[in-house]
mmCIF file with all atom_site columns, C-alpha atoms in Angstrom:
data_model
loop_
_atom_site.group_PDB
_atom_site.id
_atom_site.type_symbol
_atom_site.label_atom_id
_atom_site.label_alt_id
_atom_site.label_comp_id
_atom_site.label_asym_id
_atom_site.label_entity_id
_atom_site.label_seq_id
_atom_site.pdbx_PDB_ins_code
_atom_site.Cartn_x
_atom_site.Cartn_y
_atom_site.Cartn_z
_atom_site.occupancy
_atom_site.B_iso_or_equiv
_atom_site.pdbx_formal_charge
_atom_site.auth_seq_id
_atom_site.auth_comp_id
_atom_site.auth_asym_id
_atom_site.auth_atom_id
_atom_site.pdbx_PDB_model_num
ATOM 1   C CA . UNK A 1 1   ? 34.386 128.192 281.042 1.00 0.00 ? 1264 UNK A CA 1
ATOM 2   C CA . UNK A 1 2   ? 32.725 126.213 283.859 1.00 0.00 ? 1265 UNK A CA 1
ATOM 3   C CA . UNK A 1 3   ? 33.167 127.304 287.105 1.00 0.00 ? 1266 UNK A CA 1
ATOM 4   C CA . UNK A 1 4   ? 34.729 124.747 290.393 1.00 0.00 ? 1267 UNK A CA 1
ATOM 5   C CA . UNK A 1 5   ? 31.625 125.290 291.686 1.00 0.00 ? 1268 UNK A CA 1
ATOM 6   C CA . UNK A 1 6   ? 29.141 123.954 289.152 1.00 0.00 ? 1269 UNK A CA 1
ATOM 7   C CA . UNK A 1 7   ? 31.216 120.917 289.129 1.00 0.00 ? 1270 UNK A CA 1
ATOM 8   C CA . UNK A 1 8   ? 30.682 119.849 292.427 1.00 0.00 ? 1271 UNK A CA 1
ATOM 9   C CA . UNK A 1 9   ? 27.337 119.342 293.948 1.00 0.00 ? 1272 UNK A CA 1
ATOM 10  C CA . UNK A 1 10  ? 27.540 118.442 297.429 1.00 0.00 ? 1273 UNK A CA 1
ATOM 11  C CA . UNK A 1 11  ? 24.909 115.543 298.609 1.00 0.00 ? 1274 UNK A CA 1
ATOM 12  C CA . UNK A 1 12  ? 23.956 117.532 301.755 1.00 0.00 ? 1275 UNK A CA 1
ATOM 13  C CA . UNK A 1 13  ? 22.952 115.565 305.021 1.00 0.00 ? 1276 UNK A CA 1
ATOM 14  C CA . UNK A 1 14  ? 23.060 112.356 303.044 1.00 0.00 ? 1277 UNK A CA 1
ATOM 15  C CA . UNK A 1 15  ? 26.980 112.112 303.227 1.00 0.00 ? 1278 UNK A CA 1
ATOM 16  C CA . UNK A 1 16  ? 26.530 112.229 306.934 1.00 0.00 ? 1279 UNK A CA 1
ATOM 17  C CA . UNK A 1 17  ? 23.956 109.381 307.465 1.00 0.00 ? 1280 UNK A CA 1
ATOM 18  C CA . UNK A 1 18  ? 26.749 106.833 307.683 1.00 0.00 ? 1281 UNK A CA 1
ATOM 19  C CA . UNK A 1 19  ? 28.464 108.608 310.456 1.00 0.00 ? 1282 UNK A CA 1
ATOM 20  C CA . UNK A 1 20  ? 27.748 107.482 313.918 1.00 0.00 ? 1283 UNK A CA 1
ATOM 21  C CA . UNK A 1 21  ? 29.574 108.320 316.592 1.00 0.00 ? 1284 UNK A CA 1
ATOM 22  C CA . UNK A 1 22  ? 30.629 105.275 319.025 1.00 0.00 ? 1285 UNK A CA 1
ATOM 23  C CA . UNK A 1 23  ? 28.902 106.061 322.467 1.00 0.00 ? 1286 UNK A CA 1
ATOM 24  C CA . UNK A 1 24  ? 26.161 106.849 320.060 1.00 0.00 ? 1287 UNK A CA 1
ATOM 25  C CA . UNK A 1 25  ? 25.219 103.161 318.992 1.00 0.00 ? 1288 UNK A CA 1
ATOM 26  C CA . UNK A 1 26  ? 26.753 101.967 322.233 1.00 0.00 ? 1289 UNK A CA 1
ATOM 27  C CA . UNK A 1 27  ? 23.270 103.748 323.843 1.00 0.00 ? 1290 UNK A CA 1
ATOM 28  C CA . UNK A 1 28  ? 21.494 102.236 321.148 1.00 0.00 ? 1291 UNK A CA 1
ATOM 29  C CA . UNK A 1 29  ? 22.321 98.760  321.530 1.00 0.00 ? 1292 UNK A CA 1
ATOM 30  C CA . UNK A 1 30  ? 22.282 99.311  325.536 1.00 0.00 ? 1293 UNK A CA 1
ATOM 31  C CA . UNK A 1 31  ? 18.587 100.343 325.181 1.00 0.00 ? 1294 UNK A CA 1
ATOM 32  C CA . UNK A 1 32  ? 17.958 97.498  322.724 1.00 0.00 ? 1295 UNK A CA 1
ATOM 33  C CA . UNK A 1 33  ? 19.219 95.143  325.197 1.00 0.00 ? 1296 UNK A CA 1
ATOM 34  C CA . UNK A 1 34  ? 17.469 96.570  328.313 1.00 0.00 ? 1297 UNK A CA 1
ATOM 35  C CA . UNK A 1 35  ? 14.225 95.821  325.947 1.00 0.00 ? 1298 UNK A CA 1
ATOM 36  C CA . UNK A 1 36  ? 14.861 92.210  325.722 1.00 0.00 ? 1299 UNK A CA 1
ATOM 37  C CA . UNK A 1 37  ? 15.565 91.967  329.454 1.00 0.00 ? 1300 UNK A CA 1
ATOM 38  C CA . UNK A 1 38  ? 12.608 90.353  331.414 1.00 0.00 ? 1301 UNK A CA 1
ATOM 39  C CA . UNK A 1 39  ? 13.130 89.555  335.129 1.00 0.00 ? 1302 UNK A CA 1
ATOM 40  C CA . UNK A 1 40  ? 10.199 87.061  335.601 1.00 0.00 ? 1303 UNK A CA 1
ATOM 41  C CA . UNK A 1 41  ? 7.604  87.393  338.573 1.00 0.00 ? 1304 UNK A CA 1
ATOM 42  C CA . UNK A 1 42  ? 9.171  85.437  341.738 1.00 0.00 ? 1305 UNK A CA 1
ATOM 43  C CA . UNK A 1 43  ? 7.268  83.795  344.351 1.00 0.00 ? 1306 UNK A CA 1
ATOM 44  C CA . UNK A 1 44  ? 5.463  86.085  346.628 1.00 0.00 ? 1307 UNK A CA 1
ATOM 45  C CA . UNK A 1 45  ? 6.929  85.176  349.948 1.00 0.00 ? 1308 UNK A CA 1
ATOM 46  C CA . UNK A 1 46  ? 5.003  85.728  353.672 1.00 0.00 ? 1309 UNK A CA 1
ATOM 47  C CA . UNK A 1 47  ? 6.678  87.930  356.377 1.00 0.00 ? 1310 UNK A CA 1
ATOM 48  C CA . UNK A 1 48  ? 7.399  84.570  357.737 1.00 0.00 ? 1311 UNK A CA 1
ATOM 49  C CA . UNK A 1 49  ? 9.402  83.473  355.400 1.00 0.00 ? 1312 UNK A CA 1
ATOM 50  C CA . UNK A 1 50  ? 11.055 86.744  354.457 1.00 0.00 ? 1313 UNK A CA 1
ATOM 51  C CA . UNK A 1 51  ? 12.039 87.280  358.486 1.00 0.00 ? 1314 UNK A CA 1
ATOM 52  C CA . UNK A 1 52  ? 13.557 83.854  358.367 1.00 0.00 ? 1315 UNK A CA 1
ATOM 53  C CA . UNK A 1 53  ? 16.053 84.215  355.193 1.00 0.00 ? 1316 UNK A CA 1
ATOM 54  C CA . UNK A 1 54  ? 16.596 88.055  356.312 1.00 0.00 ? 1317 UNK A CA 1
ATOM 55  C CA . UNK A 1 55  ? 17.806 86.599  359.789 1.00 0.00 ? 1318 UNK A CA 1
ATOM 56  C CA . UNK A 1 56  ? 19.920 83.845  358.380 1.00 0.00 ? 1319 UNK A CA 1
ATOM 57  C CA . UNK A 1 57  ? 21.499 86.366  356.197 1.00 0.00 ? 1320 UNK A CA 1
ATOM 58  C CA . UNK A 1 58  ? 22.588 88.962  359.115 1.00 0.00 ? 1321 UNK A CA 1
ATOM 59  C CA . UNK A 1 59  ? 23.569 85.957  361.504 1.00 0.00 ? 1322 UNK A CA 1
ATOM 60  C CA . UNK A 1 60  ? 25.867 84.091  358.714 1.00 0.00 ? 1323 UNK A CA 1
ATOM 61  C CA . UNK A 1 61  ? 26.847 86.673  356.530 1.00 0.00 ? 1324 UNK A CA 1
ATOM 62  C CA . UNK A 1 62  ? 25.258 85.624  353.288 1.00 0.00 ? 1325 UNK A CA 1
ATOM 63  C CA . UNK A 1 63  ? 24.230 87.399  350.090 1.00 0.00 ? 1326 UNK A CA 1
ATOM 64  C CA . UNK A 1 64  ? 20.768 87.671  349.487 1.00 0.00 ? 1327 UNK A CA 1
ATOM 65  C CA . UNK A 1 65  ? 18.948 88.657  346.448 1.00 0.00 ? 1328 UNK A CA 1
ATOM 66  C CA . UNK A 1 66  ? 15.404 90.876  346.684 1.00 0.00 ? 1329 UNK A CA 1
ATOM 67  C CA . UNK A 1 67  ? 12.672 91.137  343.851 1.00 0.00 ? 1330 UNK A CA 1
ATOM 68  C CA . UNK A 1 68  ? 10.830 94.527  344.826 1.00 0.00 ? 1331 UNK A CA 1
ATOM 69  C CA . UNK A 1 69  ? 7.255  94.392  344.536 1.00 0.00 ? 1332 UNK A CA 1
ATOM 70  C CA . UNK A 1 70  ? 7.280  97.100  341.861 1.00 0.00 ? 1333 UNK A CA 1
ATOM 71  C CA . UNK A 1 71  ? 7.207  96.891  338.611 1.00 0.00 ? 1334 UNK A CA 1
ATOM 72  C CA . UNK A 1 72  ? 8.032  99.421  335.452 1.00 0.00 ? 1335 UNK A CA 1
ATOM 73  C CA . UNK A 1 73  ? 5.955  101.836 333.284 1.00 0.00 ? 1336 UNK A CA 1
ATOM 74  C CA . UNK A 1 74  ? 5.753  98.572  330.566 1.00 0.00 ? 1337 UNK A CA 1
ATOM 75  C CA . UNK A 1 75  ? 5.135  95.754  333.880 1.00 0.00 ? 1338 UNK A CA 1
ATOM 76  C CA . UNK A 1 76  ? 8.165  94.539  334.371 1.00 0.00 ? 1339 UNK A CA 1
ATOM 77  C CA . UNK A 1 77  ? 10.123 93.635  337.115 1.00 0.00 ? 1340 UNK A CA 1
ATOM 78  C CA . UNK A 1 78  ? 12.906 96.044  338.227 1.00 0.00 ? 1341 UNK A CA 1
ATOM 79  C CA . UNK A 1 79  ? 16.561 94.026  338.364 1.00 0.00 ? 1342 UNK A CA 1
ATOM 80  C CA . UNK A 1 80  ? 17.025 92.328  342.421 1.00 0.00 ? 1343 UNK A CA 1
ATOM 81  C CA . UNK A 1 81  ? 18.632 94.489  344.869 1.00 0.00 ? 1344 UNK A CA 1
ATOM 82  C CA . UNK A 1 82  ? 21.205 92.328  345.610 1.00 0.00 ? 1345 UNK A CA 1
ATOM 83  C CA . UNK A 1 83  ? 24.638 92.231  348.494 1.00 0.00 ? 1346 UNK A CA 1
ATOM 84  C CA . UNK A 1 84  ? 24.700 91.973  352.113 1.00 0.00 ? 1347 UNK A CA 1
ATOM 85  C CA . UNK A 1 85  ? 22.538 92.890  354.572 1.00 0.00 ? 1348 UNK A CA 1
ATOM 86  C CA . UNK A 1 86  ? 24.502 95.805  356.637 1.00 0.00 ? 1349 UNK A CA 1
ATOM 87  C CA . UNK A 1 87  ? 22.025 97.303  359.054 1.00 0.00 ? 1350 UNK A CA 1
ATOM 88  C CA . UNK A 1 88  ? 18.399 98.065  359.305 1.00 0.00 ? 1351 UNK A CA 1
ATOM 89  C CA . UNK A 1 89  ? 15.628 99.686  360.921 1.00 0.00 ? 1352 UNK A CA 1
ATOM 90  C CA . UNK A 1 90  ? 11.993 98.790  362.285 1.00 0.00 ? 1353 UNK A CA 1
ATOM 91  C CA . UNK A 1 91  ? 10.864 99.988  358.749 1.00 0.00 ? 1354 UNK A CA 1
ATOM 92  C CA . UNK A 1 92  ? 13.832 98.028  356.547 1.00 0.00 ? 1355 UNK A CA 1
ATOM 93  C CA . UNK A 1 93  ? 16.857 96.657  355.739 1.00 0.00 ? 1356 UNK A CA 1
ATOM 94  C CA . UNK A 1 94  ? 20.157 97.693  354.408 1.00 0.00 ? 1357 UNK A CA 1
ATOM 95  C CA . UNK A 1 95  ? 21.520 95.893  351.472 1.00 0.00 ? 1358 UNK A CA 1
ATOM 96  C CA . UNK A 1 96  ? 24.998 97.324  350.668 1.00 0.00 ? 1359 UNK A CA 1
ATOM 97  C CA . UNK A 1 97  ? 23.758 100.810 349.970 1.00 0.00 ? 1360 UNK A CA 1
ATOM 98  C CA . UNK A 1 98  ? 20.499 100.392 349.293 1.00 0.00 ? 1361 UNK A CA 1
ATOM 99  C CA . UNK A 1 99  ? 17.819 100.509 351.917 1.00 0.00 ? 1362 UNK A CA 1
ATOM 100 C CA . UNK A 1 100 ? 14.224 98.305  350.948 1.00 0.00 ? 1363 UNK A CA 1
ATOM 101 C CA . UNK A 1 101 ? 11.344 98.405  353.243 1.00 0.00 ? 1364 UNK A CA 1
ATOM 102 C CA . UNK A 1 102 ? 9.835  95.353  354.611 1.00 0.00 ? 1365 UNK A CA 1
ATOM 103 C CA . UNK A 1 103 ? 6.678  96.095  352.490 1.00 0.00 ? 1366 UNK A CA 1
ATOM 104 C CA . UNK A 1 104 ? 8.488  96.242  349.283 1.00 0.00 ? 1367 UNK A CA 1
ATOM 105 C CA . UNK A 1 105 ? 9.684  92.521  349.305 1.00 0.00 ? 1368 UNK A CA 1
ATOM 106 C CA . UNK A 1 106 ? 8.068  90.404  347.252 1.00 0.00 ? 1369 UNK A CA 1
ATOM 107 C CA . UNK A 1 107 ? 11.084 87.949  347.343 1.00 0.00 ? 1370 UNK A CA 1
ATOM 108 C CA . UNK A 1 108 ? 14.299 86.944  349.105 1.00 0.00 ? 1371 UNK A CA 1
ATOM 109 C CA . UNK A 1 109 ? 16.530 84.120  348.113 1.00 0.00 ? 1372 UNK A CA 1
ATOM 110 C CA . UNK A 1 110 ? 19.899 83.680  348.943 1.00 0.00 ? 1373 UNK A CA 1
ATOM 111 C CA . UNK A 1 111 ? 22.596 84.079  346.361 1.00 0.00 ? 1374 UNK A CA 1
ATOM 112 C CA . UNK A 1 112 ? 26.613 83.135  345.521 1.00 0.00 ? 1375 UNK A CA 1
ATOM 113 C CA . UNK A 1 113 ? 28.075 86.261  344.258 1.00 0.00 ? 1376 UNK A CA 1
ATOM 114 C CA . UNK A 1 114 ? 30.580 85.686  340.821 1.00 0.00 ? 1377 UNK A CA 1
ATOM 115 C CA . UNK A 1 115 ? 33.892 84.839  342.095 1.00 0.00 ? 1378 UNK A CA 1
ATOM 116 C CA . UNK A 1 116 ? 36.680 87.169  340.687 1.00 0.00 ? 1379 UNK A CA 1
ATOM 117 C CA . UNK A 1 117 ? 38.027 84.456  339.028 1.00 0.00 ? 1380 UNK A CA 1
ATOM 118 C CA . UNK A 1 118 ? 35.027 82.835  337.278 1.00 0.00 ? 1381 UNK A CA 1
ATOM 119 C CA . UNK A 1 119 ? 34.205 86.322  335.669 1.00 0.00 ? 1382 UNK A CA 1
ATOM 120 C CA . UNK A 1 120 ? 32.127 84.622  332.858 1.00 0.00 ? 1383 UNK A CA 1
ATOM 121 C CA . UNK A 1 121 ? 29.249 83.095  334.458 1.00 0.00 ? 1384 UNK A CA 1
ATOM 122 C CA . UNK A 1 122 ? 26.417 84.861  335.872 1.00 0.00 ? 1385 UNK A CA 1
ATOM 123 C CA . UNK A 1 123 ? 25.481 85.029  339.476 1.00 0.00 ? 1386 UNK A CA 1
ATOM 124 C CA . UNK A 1 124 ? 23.757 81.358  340.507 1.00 0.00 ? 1387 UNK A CA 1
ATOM 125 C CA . UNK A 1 125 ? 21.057 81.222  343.277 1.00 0.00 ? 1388 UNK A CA 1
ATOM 126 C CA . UNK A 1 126 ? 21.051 78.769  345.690 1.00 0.00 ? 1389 UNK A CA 1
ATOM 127 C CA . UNK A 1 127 ? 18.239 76.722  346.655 1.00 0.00 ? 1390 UNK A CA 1
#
């Protein structure tokens, strides 16, 4: 007489392999995108020319957009530091929470921020 066991043979690990959980390949696919991401190398702007857009910023309230002169472990550009200017010091500015030295900027443009209604489309530089 054969025995319930020796009728079943479980397939081990292999049952499992199909089995992932959600925030699992939500990772993945967040790391596969980050990959593909390439911020491209803006113009290196003067202190001139950084002073002036900083100072139009502050005096009318516009959102800027700053490419850090820093790149990653693979060479690429880090993503803009981008909002308002809200303070700064002889060293830096303020932008929203962040604080970036003078030193660090490699470029500063000025920006339109999405409007809450226009969700879809990505932010647009002006200029």
């Amino acid at each position: 007489m054969n025995d319930l066991n020796d009728e079943y043979r479980d397939r081990g690990i292999k049952k499992w392999a199909g089995f992932y959980l959600s925030e699992h390949t939500a990772t993945q696919e967040k790391l596969t995108n980050e990959k593909k991401k390439f911020n491209p190398q803006k113009k290196k702007m003067d202190s001139q020319e950084i002073a002036s857009v900083i100072n139009e910023a502050v005096l009318k309230n516009k959102s800027i957009a700053i490419q850090i002169e820093a790149v990653d472990q693979n060479g690429y550009y880090k993503d803009d530091v981008v909002g308002l200017v809200i303070g700064g010091d002889e060293l830096g500015i303020y932008v929203d929470d962040t604080k970036v030295d003078f030193d660090e900027i490699r470029n500063i443009q000025f920006i339109r921020l999405k409007k809450w209604t226009n969700l879809t489309d990505e932010n647009e530089m002006e200029g």
